[in-house]
Coordinates of C-alpha atoms in Angstrom, one line a residue:
X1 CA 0.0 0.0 0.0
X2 CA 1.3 3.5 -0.9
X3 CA 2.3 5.6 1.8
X4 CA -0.1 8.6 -0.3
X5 CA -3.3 7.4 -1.6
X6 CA -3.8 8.7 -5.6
X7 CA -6.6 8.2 -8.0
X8 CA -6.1 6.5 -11.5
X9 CA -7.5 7.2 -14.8
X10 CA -7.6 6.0 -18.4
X11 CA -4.3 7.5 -20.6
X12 CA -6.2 5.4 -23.8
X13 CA -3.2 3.1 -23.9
X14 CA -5.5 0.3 -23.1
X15 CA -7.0 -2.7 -24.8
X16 CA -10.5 -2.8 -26.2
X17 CA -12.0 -4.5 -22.6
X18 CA -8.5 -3.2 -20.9
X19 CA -7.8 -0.3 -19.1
X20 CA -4.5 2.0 -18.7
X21 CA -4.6 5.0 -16.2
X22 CA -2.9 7.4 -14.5
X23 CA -3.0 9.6 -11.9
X24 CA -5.1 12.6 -11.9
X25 CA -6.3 13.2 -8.0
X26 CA -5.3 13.1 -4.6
X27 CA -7.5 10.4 -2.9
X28 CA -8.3 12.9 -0.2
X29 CA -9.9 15.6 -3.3
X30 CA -12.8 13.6 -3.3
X31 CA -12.8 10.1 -4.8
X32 CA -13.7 8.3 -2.0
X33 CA -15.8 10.7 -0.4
X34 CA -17.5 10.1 3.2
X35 CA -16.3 6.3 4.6
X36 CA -18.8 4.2 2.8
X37 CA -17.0 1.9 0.3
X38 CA -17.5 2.2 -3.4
X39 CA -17.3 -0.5 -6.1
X40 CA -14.4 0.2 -8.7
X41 CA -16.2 1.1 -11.4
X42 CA -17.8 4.4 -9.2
X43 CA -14.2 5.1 -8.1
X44 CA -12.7 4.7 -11.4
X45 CA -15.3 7.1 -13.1
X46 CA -15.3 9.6 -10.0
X47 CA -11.2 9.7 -11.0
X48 CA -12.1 9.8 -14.9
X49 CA -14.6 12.3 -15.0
X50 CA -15.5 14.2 -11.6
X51 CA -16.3 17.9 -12.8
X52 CA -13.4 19.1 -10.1
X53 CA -11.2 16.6 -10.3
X54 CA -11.3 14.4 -12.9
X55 CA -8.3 13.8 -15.2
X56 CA -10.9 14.5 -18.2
X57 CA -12.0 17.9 -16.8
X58 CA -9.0 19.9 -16.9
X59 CA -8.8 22.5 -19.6
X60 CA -5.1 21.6 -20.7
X61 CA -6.2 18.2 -20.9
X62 CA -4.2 14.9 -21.8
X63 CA -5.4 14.9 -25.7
X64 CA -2.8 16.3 -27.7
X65 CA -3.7 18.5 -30.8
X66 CA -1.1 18.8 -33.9
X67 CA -0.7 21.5 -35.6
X68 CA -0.4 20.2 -38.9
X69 CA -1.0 16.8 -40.7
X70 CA 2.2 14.3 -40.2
X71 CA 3.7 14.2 -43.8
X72 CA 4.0 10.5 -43.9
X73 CA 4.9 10.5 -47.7
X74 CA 8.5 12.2 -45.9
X75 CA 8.7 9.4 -43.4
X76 CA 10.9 6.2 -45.0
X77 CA 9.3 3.8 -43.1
X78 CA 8.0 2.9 -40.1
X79 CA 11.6 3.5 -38.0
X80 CA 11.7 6.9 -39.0
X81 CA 7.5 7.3 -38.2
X82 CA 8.3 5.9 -34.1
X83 CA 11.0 8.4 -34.2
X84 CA 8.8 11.6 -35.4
X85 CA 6.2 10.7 -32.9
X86 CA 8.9 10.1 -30.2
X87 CA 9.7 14.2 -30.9
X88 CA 5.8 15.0 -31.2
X89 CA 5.6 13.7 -27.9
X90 CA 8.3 15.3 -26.2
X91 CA 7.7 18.6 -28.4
X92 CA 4.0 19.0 -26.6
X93 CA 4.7 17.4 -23.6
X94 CA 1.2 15.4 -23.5
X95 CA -0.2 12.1 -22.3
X96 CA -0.9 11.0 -25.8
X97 CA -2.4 11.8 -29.0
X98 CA -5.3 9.8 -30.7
X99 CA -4.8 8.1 -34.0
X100 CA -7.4 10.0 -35.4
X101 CA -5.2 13.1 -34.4
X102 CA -2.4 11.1 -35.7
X103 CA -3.9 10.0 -39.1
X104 CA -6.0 13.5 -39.9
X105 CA -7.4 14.1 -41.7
X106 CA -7.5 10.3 -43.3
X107 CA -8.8 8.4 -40.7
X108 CA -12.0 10.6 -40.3
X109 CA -12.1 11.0 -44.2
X110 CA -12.4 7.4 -44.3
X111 CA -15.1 7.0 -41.7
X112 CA -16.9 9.5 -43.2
X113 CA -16.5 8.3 -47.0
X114 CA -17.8 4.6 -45.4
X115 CA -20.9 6.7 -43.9
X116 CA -21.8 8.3 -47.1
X117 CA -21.7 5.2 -48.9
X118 CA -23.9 3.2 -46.9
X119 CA -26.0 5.5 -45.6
X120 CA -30.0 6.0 -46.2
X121 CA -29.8 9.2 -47.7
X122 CA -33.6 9.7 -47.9
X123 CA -33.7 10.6 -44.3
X124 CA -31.0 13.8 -42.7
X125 CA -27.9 12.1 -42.0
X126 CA -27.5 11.8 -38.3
X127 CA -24.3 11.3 -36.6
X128 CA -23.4 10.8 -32.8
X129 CA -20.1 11.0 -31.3
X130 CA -19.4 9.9 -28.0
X131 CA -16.7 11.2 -26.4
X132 CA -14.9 13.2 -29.4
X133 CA -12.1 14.5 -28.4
X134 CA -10.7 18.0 -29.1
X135 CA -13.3 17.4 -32.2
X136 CA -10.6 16.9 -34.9
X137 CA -12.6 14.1 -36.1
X138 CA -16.3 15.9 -36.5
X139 CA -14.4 18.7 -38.2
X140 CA -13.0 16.7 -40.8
X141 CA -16.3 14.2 -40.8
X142 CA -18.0 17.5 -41.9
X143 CA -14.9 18.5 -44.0
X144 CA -15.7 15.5 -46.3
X145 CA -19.1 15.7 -46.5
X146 CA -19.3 19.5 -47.3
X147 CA -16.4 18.6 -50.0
X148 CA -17.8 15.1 -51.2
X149 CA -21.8 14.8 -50.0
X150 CA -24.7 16.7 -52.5
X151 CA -24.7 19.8 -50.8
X152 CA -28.9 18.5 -49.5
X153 CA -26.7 15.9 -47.2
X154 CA -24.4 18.5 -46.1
X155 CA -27.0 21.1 -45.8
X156 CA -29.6 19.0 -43.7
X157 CA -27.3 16.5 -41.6
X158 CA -26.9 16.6 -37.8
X159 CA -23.4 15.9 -36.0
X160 CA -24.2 15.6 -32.3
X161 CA -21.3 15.1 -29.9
X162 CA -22.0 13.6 -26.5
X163 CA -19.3 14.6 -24.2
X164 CA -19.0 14.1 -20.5
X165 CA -15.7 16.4 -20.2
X166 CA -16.8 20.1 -20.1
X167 CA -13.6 21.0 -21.3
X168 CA -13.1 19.1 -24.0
X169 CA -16.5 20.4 -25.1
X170 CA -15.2 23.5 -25.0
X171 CA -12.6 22.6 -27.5
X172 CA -14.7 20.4 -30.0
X173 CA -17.0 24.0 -30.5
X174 CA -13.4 25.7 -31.2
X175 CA -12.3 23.1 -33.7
X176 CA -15.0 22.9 -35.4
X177 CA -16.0 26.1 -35.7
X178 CA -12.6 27.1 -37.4
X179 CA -15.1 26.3 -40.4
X180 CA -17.9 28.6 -39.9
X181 CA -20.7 26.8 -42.3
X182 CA -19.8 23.4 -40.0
X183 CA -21.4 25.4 -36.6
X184 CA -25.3 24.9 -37.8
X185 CA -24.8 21.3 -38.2
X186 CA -22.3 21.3 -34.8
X187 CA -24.0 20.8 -31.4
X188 CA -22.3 19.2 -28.2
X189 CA -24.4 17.7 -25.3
X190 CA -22.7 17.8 -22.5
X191 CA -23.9 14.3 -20.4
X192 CA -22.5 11.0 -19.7
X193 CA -24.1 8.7 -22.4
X194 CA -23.9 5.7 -20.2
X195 CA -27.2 7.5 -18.3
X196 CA -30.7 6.5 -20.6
X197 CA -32.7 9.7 -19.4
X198 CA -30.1 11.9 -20.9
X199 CA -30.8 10.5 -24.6
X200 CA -34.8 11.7 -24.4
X201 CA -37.4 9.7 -25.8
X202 CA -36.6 6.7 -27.9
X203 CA -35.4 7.5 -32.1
X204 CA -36.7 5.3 -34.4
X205 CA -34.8 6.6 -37.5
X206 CA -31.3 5.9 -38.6
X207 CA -28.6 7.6 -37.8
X208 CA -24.9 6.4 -37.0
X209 CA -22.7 6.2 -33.4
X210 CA -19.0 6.6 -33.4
X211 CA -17.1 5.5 -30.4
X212 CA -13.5 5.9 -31.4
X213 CA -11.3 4.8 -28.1
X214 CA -14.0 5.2 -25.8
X215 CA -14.3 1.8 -24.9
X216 CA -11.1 1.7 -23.1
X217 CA -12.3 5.2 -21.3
X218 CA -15.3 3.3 -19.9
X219 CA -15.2 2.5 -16.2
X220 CA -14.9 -1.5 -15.4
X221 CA -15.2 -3.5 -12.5
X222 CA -13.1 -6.0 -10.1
X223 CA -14.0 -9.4 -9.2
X224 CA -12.0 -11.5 -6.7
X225 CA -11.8 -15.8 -5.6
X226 CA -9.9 -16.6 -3.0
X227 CA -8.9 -20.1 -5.1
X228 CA -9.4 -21.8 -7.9
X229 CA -12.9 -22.9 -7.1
X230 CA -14.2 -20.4 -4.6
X231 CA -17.5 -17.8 -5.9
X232 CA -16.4 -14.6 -7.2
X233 CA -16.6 -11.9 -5.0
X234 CA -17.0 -8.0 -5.8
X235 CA -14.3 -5.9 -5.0
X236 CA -15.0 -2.5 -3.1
X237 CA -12.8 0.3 -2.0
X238 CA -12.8 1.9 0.8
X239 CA -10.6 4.0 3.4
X240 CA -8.4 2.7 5.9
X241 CA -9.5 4.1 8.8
X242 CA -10.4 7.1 7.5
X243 CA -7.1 7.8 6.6
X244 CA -5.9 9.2 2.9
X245 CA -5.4 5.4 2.2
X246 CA -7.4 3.2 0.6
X247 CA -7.4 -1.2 0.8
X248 CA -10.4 -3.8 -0.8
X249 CA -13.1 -4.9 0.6
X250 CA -14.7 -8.3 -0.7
X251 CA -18.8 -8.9 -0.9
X252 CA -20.6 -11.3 -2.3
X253 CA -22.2 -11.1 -6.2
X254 CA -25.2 -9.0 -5.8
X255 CA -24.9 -6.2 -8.2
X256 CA -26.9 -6.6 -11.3
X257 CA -24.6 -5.6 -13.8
X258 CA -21.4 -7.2 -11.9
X259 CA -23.7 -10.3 -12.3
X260 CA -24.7 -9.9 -16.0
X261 CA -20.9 -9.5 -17.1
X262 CA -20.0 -12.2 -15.6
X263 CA -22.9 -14.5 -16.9
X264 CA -21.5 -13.2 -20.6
X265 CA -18.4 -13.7 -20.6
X266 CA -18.5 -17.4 -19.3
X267 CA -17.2 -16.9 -15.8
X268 CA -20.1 -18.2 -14.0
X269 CA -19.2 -21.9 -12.6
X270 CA -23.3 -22.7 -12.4
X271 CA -23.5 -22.3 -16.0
X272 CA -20.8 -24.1 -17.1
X273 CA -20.7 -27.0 -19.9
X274 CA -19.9 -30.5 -18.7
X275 CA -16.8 -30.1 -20.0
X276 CA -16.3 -27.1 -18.1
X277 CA -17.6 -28.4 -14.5
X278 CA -15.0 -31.2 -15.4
X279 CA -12.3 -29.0 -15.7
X280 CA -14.0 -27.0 -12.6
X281 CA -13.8 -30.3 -10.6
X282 CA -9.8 -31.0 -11.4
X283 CA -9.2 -27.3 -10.7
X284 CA -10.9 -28.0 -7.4
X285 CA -8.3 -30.8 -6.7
X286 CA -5.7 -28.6 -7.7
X287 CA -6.9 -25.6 -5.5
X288 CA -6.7 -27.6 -2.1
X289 CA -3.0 -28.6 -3.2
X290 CA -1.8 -25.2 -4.6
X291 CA -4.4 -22.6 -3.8
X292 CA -4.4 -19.1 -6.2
X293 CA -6.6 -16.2 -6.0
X294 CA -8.0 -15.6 -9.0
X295 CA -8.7 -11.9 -10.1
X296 CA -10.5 -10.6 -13.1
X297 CA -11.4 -7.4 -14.7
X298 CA -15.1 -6.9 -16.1
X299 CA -15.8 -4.1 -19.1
X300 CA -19.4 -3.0 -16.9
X301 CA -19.1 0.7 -18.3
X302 CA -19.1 -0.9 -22.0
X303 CA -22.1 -3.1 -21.3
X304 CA -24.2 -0.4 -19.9
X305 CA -23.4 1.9 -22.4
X306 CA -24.4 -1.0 -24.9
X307 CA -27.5 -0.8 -23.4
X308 CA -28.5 2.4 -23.6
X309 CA -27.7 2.9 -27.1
X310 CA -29.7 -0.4 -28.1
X311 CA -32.6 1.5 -26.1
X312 CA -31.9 5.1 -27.2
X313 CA -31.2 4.5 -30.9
X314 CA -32.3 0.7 -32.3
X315 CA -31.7 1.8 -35.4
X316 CA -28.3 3.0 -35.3
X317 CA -25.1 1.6 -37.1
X318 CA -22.3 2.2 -34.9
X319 CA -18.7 2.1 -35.6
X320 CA -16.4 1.7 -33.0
X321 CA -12.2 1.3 -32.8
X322 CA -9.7 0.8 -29.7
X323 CA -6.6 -0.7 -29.0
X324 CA -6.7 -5.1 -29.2
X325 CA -4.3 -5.8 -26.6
X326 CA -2.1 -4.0 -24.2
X327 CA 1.9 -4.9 -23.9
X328 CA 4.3 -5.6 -20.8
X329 CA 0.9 -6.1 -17.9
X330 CA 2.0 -6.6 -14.6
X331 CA -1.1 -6.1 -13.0
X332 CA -2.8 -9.4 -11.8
X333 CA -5.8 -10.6 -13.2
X334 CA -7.6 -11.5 -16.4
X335 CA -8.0 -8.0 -19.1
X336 CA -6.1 -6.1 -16.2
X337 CA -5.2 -2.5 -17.2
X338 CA -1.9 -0.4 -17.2
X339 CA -1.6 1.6 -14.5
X340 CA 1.4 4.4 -14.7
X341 CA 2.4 7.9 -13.4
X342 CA 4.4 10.6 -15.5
X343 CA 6.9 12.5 -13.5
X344 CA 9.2 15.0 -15.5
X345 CA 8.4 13.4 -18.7
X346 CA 9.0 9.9 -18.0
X347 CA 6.2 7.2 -17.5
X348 CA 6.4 4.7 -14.9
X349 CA 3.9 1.6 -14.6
X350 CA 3.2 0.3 -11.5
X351 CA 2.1 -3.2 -10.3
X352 CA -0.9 -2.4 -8.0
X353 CA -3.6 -0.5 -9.2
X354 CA -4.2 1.9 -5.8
X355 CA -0.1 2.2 -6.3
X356 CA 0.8 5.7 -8.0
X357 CA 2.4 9.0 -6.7
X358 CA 0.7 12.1 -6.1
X359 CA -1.4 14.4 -8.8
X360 CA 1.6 16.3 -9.2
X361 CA 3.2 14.2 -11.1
X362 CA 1.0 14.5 -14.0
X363 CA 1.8 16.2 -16.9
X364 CA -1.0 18.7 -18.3

């Protein structure tokens, strides 16, 4: 246990149902507040995305913004590619940039140009975008389509970005509004589209959803067995006597959605094949000789979310990208994140999850 108690949160270095934070809050600013335990997924998002201290809330956030398109057809290969984004890095001085930052404007260009060609054009294009950013990809979304689209597409279409960081939605308006025709389409909503009442009354009518590393930004669970064969247990946090530290607290499965993730992805012993309980029953043997706790990490945020979109929006096509696996974990558990701290420039992973120095050691 660290001597100094620090929140982490997501540095989207993570796998698709993975997580990598950092730090971003003192554990005494407010993540756990009052001595009631919370579940890691409410302390996780109170780090992510608490209007006062959340790592997403501050102005000169972690999303990096280039000033120009990378001139790839300059780099010889990709060598000379890790090296320019070595110097981008240390030029701005930023947690990281996102590949659609990286790749504009192609990588938008090419979501849009899929969008137009599929698309129901007898209705007004509508698209959503959760969680966009510093906007670089609605700008060049609506880039293409008031270059490409019949001008009736561009005229008439909707680009509606859902973003939980007041800050950020700040800085999609200012992006996008370096084109001033773009700014009648443009509108930001500033909510947490996990929540259902937020999205109004069901829409029946087409329209798209891009989620373009948000999945790794969603806030997951902990589950913990003392053995091989023992019931999962949900893992709490909670102060140690109401100190500025923080230790687990173990509870039996009783929250709904805990429950439901497990049941999906297959980690429920009751419901197992016969195959399964057979390989349950010699991992039973094998527990009373060699006995291993067994952590694992559930994506809970992800599966909510999935549910209110299939509410909100049943006819939507959604596109969604993130990172497939995450290097050099040290973490324990199954899909465990990356947990690190920047100090001076340098990052530093850590092997325990509540382990990290102070909020000072962030980089803006």
């Amino acid at each position: 246990m660290a001597p100094a108690f620090s929140a982490q949160v997501s540095a989207l270095r993570r796998g698709a149902l993975r997580a990598r934070w950092v730090t971003a809050a003192l554990f005494s600013s407010g993540i756990l507040a009052g001595n009631k335990p919370v579940l890691v997924r409410d302390f996780v998002r109170s780090a992510l995305y608490d209007p006062n201290h959340g790592y997403f809330s501050k102005r000169a956030g972690p999303v990096g913004v280039l000033d120009a398109s990378i001139r790839f057809n300059q780099l010889e290969g990709r060598s000379a590619y890790i090296q320019h984004l070595d110097k981008l890095y240390k030029k701005h001085d930023i947690a990281w940039f996102t590949p659609v930052e990286l790749f504009k404007p192609w990588y938008a260009y090419a979501i849009a140009a899929s969008i137009l060609r599929t698309a129901n054009l007898s209705v007004p294009l509508k698209i959503y975008e959760i969680g966009g950013g510093s906007g670089t990809c609605a700008k060049c979304i609506l880039d293409y389509m008031m270059l490409n689209a019949p001008p009736k597409v561009y005229n008439d279409m909707k680009y509606i970005s859902v973003e939980i960081s007041s800050s950020l939605a700040e800085k999609q308006l200012e992006t996008v509004g370096e084109v001033q025709s773009h700014l009648s389409k443009f509108t930001v909503e500033h909510r947490d589209a996990i929540n259902r009442p937020g999205w109004g009354r069901k829409d029946p009518l087409p329209c798209w959803v891009l989620m373009l590393e948000v999945l790794d930004n969603l806030p997951h669970d902990l589950v913990y067995s003392p053995d091989q064969v023992s019931p999962w247990m949900e893992v709490w946090i909670e102060k140690v006597n109401g100190s500025s530290q923080a230790s687990e607290v173990y509870k039996p499965l009783q929250d709904p959605l805990i429950s439901r993730c497990v049941d999906i992805i297959g980690m429920n012993e009751d419901k197992a094949s016969v195959s399964e309980k057979l390989a349950f029953a010699a991992k039973g043997v094998l527990s009373k000789v060699f006995p291993k706790p067994r952590r694992a990490w559930l994506p809970t945020g992800c599966l909510k979310l999935m549910d209110t979109l299939h509410q909100a929006l049943p006819s939507m096509s959604l596109i969604a990208s993130d990172f497939s696996y995450l290097p050099d974990v040290s973490i324990p558990g199954d899909r465990a994140p990356l947990v690190s701290s920047k100090k001076d420039g340098k990052t530093s992973d850590h092997r325990n999850y509540l382990d990290a120095q102070p909020a000072s050691s962030l980089s803006a």
